Coordinates of C-alpha atoms in Angstrom, one line a residue:
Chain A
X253 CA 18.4 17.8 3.8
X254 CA 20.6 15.8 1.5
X255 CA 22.1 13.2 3.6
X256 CA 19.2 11.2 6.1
X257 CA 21.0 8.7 7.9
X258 CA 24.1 6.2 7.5
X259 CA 24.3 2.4 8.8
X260 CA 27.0 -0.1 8.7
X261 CA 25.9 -3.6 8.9
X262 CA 29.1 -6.5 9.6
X263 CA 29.0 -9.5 7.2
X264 CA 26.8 -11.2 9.7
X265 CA 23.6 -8.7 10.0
X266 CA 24.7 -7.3 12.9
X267 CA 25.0 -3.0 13.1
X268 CA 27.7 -2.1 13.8
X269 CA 27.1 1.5 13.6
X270 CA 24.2 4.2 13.0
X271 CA 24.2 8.2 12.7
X272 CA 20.9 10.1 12.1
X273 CA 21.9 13.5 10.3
X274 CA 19.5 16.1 9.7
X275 CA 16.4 14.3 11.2
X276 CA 13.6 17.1 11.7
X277 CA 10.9 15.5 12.3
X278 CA 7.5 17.0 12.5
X279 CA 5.3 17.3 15.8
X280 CA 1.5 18.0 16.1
X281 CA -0.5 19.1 19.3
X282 CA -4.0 19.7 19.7
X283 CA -6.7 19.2 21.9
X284 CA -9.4 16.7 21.6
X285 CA -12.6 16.6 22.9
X286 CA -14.8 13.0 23.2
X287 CA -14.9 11.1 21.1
X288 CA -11.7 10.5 19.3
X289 CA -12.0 11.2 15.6
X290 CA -9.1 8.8 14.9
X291 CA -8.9 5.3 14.8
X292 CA -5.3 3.9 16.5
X293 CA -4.3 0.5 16.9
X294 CA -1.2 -0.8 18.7
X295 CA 1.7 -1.2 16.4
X296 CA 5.2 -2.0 17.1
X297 CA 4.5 -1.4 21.0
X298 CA 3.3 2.0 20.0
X299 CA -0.2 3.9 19.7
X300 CA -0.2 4.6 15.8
X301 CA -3.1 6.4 14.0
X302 CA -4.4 3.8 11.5
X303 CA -7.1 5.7 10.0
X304 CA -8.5 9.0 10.2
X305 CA -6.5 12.5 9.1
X306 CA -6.9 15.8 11.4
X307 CA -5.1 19.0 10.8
X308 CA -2.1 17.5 9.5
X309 CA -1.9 14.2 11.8
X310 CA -1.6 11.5 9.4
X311 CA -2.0 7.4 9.4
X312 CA 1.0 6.1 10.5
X313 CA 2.0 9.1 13.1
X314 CA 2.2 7.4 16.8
X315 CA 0.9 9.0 20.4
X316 CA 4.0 11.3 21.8
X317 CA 3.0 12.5 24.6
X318 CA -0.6 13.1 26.2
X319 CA -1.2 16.3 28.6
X320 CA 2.5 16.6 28.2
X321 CA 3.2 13.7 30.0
X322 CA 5.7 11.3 27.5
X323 CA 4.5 8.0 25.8
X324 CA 6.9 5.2 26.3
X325 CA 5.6 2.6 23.9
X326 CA 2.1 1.3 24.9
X327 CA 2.5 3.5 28.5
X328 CA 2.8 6.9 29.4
X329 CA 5.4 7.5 31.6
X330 CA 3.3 7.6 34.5
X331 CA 2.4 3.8 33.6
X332 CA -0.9 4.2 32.3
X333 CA -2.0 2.5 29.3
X334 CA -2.6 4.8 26.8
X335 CA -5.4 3.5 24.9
X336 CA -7.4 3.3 28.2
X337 CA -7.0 6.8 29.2
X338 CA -8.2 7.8 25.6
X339 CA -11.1 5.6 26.0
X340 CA -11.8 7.2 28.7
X341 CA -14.7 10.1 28.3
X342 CA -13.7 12.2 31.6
X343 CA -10.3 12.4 30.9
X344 CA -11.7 14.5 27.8
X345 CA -10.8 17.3 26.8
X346 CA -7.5 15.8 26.1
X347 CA -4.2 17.2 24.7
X348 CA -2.2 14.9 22.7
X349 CA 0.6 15.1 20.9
X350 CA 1.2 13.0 17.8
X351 CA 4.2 12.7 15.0
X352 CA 6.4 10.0 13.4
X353 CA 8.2 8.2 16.1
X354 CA 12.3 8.5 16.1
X355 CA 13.4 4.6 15.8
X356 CA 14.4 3.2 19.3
X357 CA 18.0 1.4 19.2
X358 CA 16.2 -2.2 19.2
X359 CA 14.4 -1.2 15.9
X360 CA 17.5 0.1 13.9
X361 CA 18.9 -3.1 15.1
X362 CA 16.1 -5.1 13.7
X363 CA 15.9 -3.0 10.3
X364 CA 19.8 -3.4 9.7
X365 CA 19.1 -7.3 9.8
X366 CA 16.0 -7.3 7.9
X367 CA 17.9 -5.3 5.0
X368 CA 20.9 -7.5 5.4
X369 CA 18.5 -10.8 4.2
X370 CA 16.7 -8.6 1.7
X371 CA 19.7 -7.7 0.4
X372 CA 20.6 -11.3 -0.1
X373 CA 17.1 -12.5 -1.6
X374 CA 17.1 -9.9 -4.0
X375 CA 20.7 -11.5 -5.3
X376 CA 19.0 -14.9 -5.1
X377 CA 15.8 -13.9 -7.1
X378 CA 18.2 -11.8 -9.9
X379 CA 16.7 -13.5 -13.5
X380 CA 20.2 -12.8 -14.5
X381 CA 23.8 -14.4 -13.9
X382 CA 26.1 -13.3 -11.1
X383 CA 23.9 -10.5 -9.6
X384 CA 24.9 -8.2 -6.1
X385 CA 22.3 -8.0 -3.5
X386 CA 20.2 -4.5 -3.8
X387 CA 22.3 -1.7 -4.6
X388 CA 19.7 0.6 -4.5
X389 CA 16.2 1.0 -2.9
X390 CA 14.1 4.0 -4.3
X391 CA 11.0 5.2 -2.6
X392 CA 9.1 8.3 -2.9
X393 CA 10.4 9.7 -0.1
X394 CA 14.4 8.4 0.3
X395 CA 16.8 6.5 -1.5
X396 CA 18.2 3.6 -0.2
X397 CA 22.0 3.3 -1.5
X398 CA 24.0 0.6 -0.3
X399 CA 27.5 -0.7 -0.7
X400 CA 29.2 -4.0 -0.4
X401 CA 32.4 -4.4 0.3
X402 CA 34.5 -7.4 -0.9
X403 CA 34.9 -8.4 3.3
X404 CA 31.1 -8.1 3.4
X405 CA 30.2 -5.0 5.7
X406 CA 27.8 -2.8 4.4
X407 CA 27.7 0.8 4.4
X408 CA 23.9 2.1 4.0
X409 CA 23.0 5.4 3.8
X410 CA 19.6 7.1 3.3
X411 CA 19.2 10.1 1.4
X412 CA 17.1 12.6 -0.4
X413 CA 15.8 10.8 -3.7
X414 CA 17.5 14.1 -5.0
X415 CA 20.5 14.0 -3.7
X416 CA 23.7 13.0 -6.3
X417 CA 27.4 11.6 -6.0
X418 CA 26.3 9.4 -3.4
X419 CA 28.4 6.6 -5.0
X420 CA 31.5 8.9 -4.2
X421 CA 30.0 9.7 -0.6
X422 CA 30.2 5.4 -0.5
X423 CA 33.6 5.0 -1.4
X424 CA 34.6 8.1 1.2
X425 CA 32.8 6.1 4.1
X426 CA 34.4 3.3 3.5
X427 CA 37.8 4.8 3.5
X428 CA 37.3 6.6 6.7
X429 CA 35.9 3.1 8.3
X430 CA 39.2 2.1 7.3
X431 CA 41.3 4.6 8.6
X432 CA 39.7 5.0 11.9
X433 CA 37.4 1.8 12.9
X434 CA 39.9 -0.5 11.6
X435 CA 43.1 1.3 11.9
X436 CA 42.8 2.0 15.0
X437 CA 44.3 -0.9 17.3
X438 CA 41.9 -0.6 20.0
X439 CA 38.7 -1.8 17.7
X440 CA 37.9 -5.1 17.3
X441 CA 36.5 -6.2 14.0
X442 CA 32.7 -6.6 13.3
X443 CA 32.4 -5.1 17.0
X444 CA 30.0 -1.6 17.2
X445 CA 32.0 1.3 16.3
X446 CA 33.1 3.7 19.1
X447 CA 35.6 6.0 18.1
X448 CA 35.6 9.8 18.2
X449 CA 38.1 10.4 15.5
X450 CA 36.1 8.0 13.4
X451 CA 32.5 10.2 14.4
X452 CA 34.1 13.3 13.0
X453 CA 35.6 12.3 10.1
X454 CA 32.1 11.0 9.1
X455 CA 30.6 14.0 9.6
X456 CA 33.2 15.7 8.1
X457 CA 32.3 13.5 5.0
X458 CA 28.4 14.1 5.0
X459 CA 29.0 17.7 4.9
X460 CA 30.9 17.6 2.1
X461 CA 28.8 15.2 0.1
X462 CA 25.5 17.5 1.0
X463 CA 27.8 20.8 -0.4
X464 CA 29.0 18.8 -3.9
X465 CA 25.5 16.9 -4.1
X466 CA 23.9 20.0 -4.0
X467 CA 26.0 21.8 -6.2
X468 CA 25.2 19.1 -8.9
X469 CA 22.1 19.9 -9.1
Chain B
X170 CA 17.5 -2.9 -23.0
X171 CA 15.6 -6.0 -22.0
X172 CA 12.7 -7.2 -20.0
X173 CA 13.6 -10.5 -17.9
X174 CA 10.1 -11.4 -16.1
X175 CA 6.6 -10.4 -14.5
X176 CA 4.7 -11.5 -11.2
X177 CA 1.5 -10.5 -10.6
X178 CA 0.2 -11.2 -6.5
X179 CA -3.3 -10.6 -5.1
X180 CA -3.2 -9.2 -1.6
X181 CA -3.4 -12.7 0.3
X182 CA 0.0 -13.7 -1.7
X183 CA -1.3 -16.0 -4.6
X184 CA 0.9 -15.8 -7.4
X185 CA -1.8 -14.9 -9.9
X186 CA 0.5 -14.6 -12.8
X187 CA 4.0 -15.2 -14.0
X188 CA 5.7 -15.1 -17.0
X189 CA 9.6 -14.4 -18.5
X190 CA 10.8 -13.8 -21.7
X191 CA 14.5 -13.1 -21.5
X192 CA 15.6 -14.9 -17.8
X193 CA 18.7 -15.8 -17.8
X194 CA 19.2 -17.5 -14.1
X195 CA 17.0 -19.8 -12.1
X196 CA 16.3 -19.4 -8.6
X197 CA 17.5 -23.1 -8.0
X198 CA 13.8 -23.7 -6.7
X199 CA 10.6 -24.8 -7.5
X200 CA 8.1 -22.1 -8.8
X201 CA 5.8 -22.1 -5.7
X202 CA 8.7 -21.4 -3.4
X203 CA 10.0 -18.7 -5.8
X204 CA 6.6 -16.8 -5.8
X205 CA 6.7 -17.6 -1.5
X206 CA 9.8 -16.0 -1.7
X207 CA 9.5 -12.7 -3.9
X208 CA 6.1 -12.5 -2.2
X209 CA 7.7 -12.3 1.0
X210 CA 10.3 -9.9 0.0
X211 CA 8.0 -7.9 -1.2
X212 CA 6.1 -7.5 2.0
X213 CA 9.1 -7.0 3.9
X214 CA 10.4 -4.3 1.6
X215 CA 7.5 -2.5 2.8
X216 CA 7.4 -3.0 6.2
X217 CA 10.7 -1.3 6.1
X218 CA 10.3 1.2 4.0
X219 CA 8.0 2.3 6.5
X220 CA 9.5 2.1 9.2
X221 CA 13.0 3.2 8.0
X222 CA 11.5 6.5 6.1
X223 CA 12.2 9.5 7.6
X224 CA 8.9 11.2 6.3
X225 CA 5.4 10.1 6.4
X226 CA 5.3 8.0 3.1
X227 CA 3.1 8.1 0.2
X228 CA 3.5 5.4 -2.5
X229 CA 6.5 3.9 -0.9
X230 CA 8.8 1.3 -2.4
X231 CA 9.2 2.0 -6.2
X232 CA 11.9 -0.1 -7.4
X233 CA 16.0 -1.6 -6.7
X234 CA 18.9 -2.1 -8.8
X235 CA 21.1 -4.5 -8.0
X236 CA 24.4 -4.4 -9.8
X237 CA 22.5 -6.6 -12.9
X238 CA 18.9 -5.9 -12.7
X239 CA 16.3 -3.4 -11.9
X240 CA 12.9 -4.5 -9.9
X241 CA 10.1 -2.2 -11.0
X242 CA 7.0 -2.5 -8.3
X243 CA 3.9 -0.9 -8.4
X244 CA 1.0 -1.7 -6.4
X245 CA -3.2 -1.2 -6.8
X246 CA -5.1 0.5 -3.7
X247 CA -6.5 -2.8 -3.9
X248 CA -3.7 -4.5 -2.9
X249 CA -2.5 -6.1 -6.2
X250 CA 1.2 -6.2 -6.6
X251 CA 2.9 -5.7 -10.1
X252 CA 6.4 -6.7 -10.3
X253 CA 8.8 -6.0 -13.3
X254 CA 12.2 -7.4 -14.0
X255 CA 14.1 -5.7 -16.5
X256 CA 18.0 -4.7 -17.6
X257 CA 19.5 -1.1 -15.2
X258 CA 19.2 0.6 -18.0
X259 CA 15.2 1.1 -17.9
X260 CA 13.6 4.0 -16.4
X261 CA 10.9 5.0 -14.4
X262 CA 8.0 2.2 -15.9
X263 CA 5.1 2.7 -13.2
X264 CA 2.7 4.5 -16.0
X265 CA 3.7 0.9 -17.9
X266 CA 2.6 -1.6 -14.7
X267 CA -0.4 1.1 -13.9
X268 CA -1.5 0.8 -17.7
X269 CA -1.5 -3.1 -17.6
X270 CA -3.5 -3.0 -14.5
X271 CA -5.8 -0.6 -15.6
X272 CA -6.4 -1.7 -19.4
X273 CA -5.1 -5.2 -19.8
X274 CA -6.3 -6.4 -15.9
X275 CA -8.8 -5.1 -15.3
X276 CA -10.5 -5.4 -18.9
X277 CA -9.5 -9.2 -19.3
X278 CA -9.5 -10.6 -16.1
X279 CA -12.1 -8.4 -13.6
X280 CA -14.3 -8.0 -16.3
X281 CA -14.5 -11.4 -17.1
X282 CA -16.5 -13.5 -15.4
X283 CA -15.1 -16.9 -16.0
X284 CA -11.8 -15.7 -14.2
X285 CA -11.5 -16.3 -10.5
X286 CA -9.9 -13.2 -9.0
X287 CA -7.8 -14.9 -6.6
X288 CA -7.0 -17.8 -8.4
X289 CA -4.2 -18.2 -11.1
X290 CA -5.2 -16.1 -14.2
X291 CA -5.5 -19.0 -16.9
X292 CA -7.4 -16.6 -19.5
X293 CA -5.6 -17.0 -23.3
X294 CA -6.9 -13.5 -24.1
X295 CA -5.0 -11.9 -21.0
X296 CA -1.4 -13.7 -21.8
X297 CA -1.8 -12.6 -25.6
X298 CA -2.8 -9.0 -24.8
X299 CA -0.6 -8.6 -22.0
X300 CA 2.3 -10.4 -24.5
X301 CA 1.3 -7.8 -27.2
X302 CA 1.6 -5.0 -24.8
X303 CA 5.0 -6.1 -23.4
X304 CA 6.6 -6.9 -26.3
X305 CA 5.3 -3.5 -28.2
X306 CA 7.5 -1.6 -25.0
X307 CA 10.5 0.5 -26.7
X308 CA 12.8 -1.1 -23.7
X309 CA 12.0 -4.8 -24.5
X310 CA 14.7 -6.3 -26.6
X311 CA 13.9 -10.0 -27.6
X312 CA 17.4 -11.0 -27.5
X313 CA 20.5 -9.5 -26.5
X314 CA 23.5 -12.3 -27.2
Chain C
X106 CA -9.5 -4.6 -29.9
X107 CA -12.9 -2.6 -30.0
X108 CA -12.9 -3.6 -26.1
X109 CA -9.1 -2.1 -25.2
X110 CA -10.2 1.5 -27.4
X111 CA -13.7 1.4 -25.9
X112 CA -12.1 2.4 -22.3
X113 CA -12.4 6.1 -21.4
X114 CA -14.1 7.8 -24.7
X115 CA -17.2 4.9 -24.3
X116 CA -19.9 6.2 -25.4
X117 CA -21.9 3.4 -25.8
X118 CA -24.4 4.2 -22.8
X119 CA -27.0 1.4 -21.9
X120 CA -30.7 2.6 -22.0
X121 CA -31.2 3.1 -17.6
X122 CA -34.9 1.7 -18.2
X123 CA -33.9 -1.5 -19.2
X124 CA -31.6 -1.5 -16.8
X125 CA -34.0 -0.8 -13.8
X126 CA -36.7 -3.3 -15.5
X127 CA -33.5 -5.7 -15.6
X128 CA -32.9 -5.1 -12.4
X129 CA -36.3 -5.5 -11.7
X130 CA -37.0 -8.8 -13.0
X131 CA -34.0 -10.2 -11.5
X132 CA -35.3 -9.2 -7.6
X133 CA -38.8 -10.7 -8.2
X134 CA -37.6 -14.0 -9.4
X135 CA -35.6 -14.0 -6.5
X136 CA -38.6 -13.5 -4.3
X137 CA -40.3 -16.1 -6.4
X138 CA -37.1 -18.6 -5.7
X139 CA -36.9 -18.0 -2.0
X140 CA -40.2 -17.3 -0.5
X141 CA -38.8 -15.3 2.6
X142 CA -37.8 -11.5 2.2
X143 CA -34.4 -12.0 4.6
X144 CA -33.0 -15.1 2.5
X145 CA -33.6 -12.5 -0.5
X146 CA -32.0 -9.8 1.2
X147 CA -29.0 -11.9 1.7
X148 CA -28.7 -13.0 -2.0
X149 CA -29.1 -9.5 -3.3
X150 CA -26.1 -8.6 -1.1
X151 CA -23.7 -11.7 -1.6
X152 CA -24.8 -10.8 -5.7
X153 CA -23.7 -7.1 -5.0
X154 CA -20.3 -7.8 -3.2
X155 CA -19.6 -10.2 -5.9
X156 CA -20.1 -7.1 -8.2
X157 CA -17.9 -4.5 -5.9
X158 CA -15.1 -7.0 -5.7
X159 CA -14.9 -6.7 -9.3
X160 CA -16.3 -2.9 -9.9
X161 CA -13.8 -1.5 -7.3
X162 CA -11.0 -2.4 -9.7
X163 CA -12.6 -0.7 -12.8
X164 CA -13.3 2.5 -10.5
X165 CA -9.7 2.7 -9.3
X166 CA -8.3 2.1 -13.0
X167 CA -10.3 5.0 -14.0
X168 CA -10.5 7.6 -11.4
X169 CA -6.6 7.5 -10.5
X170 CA -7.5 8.3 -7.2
X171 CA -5.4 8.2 -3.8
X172 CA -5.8 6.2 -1.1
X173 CA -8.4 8.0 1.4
X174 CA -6.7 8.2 5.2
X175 CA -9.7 9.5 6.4
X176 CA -13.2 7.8 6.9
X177 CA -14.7 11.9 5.5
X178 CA -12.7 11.3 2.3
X179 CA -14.3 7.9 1.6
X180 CA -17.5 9.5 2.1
X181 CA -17.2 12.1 -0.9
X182 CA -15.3 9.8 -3.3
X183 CA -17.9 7.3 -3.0
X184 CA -20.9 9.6 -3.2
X185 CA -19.3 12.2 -5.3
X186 CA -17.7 9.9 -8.0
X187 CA -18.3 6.3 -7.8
X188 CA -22.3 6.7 -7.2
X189 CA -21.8 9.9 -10.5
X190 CA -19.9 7.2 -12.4
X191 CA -22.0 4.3 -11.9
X192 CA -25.6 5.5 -11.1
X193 CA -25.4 8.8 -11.8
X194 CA -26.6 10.2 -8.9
X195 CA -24.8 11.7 -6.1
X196 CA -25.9 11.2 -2.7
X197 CA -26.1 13.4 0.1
X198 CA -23.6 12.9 2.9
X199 CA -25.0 13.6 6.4
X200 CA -25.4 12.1 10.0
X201 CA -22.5 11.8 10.7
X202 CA -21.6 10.2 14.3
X203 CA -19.4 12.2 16.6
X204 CA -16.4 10.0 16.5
X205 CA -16.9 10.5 12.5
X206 CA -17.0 6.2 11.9
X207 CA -20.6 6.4 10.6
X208 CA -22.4 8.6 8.1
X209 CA -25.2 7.8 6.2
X210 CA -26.1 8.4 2.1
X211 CA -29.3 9.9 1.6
X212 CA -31.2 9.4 -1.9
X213 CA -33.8 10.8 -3.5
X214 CA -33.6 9.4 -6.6
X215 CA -32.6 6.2 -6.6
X216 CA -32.9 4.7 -10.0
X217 CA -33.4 1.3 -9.3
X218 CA -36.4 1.6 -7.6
X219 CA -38.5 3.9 -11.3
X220 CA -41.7 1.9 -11.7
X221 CA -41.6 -0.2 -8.9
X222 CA -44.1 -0.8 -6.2
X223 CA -43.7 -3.3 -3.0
X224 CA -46.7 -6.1 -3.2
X225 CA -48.1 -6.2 0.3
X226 CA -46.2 -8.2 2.4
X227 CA -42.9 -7.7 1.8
X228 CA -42.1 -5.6 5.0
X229 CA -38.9 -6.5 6.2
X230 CA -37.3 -6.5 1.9
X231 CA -34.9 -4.4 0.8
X232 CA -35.7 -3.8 -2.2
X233 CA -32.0 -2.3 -3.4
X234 CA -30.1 -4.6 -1.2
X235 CA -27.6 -4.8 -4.2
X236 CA -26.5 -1.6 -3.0
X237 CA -25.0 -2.3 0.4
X238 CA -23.4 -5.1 -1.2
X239 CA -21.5 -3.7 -3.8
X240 CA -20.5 -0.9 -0.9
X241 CA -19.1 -3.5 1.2
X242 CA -17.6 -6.0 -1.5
X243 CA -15.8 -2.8 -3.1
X244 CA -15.0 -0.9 0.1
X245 CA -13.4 -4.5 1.3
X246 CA -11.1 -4.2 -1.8
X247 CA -9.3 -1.1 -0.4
X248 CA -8.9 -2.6 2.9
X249 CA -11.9 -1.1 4.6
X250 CA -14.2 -3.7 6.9
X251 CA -17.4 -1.7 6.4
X252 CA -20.9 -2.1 7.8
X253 CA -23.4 -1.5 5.5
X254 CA -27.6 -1.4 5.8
X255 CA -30.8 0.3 4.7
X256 CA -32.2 2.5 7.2
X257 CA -34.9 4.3 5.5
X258 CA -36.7 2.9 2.3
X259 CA -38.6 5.2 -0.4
X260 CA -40.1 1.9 -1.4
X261 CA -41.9 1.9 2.4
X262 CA -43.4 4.9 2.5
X263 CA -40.2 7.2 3.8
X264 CA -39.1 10.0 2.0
X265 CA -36.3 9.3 1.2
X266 CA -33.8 6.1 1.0
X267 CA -31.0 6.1 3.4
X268 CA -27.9 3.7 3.6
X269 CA -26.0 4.2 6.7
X270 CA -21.5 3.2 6.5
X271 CA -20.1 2.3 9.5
X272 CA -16.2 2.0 9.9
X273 CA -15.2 -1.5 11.6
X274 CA -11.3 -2.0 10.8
X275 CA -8.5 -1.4 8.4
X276 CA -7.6 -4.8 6.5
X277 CA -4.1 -5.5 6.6
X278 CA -2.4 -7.4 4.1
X279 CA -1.3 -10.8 4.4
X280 CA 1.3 -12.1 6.3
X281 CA 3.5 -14.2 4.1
X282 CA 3.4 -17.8 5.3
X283 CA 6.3 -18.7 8.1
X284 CA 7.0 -15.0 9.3
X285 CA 5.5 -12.3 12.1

């Protein structure tokens, strides 16, 4: 809990960096028999549930696996399509494994970008003088905090809407961005960041914040 | 505390209402593009809140601060968007948007034959009851120098 | 202001006879205006989804419900509360299909059809067609593409009167002008 995920967008939308912390996600499997009780549509190049709930499968959750073989996107991996095989009455009765789908590289790519012009509309739209970009995005299931930094990179991070002193959590990311993205002579600026030094440091960070955000409460 | 403005959309995008009391900036465009735009951003708020949340989502996108003002959303099952703009010192004001959907919306405009629902709300009785209710909110200052 | 404190506590109740005969008087001078029971049908629904667009919204600022993920949860909100709150009545839920995207509302005593008898003639008239109008106007409003018709007809001789809901699509919202 506490601390979701953290993302670091350069001054040009591009991510230049993404760590998932703490993602549990949750996993349902159960056998079907025909006909499907659930409507699914493609989305996103994946087999999502749009309507229709079943023993804790919920709109919104995509097609894992089916018989235990993988989904990959539209496919299984054996390079069926997956909405034909569940169309399918003999393949019936059919084991299938749904839950929310862990974001593929290409979509935290995309979602960095689409936040980075979101972030400049809601500046452009402010109904008063001299506004920042959004600050903070609150939902009922995460917070959204983001920081700015005079150069322009961002530093996102996605937390528990309970979770405190994130502000401080900010201002430690970006000192350890300095000290060991930029610091070190072998990065290039606004280039993805690859360093080890820099990877534990972070996570040294995030474990700190989760133990004083926690003890806040 | 202060409130700046208000949008109302219908679910295909119209801008069925808009109205500001204490706006201080333009966009620097026309009103049409403005609406395009906060519609849009809007929508895609959504889409990523979504996509990005890391558990199955129920009512989604509530609100941002930026470092001068505070969006309040709140949206219908029906697909009507309410959108607040007020100072970062306001609160949680969903009960406030659900209230004027539920008693000042739907009483003066659904219930009211005359009204379009997807065209621009032109009713006098919903601007003054909706201007009543606004300006009777403990967090609406009329002016703050 | 009477209208804004009238919401919730209203007690003001209209008499259900004169509703029915209202009712009543409005189907027959639509048969007298069109001649042909299927051009009346299709009034009485286009008049009915005109109605849901609008009684949807006074539904949902009431009964603070959530947004039903599941075609079983439609089914008892609209039977169990909207039909309570409007008609008071509550339908019977039953037939479902197998893939659970149909079911059908049985009723035994539907209130718009007290006092009235079908001249000869009028075969292929659905009397209540308001109904599956108002179903599909309201039901539309909360991005739900549903099918809805009269199967069985007190009014012809059946025992009871049965609409049957069948699950097309989920609406989606729309797409702001110049993006995917």
């Amino acid at each position: 809990m506490g601390i979701f995920s953290v993302y670091i967008v350069n001054k040009a939308g591009g991510l230049i960096y993404q760590y998932d912390h703490n993602s549990q996600r949750t996993e349902i499997e159960k056998t079907f028999s025909y006909p499907l009780e659930l409507v699914l549509k493609t989305f996103d190049e994946k087999v999502m549930v749009a309507f229709g709930e079943r023993d804790g499968i919920k709109v919104g959750h995509t097609v894992l696996s089916i018989n235990g073989i993988p989904a990959e996107g539209k496919y299984l991996q054996d390079r069926r399509d997956i909405l034909e095989v569940l169309n399918d009455e003999t393949n019936y009765p059919i084991n299938i494994k749904f839950g929310r789908a862990k974001l593929t590289a290409n979509e935290k790519l995309m979602l960095a970008s689409m936040f980075h012009s979101l972030f400049a509309i809601g500046c452009q739209l402010s109904p008063e003088q001299r506004s920042s970009g959004i600050e903070l995005l609150e939902t009922d299931t995460f917070k959204l905090h983001c920081f700015q930094t005079m150069t322009g990179i961002k530093f996102m991070v996605i937390t528990d809407p309970k979770q405190t002193a994130v502000d401080i959590f900010l201002k430690k990311l970006y000192e350890v961005y300095s000290d060991f993205a930029l610091k070190n002579p072998f990065y290039s600026l606004d280039m993805p960041i690859r360093c080890e030094l820099f990877d534990n440091n972070l996570q040294l960070a995030i474990e700190q914040a989760e133990r004083l955000g926690v003890s806040n409460i | 505390m202060t409130i700046y403005n208000f949008y109302v959309f219908d679910r295909n995008g119209t801008c069925l209402y808009y109205v500001d009391w204490n706006r201080r900036k333009q966009s620097g465009m026309s009103a049409d593009e403005e609406y395009k735009l906060m519609y849009g951003m809007i929508f895609s708020i959504k889409s990523f809140v979504n996509r990005i949340s890391p558990t199955d989502v129920k009512d989604g996108f509530m609100s941002f601060k930026t470092s001068q003002y505070k969006l309040h959303f709140f949206e219908s099952l029906s697909g009507l968007k309410f959108i607040m703009n007020t100072d970062l010192n306001v609160g949680n004001i969903r009960d406030n948007l659900k209230q004027i959907y539920s008693t000042i919306y739907v009483e003066y405009v659904v219930k009211n034959p005359n009204c379009e629902l997807d065209k621009q709300i032109t009713s006098d009785l919903f601007r003054t009851k909706l201007d009543d209710y606004i300006k009777g909110l403990p967090f609406f200052a009329a002016k703050v120098s | 202001m009477s209208r804004q404190s009238a919401r919730g506590t209203d007690i003001r109740k209209v008499n259900g006879e004169l509703f029915t005969l209202t009712y009543g008087a409005l189907v027959s001078q639509l048969m007298k205006d069109y001649e042909n029971d299927e051009e009346v049908n299709k009034q009485l629904e286009k008049m009915g989804y005109n109605i849901g667009v609008r009684l949807i919204e006074d539904f949902l600022a009431r009964a603070n419900s959530n947004r039903c993920n599941d075609f079983r949860e439609t089914a008892d909100i609209i039977s169990k509360v909207a039909f309570k709150m409007y008609l008071g009545i509550t339908p019977v839920i039953s037939n479902w299909s197998p893939s659970g995207d149909e079911f059908s509302l049985l009723i035994e005593n539907n209130p718009l059809i007290d006092f009235v008898e079908l001249p000869e003639g009028h075969s292929s008239l659905n009397y209540s067609n308001i109904l599956t109008g108002v179903l599909k106007g309201a039901l539309e409003m909360v991005q739900m593409d549903v099918d809805v018709k009269f199967v069985q007809d007190q009014l012809k001789g059946d025992n009871l009167t049965e609409l049957r809901l069948k699950f097309i699509k989920r609406l989606e919202d729309a797409i702001p002008a110049g993006e995917d």
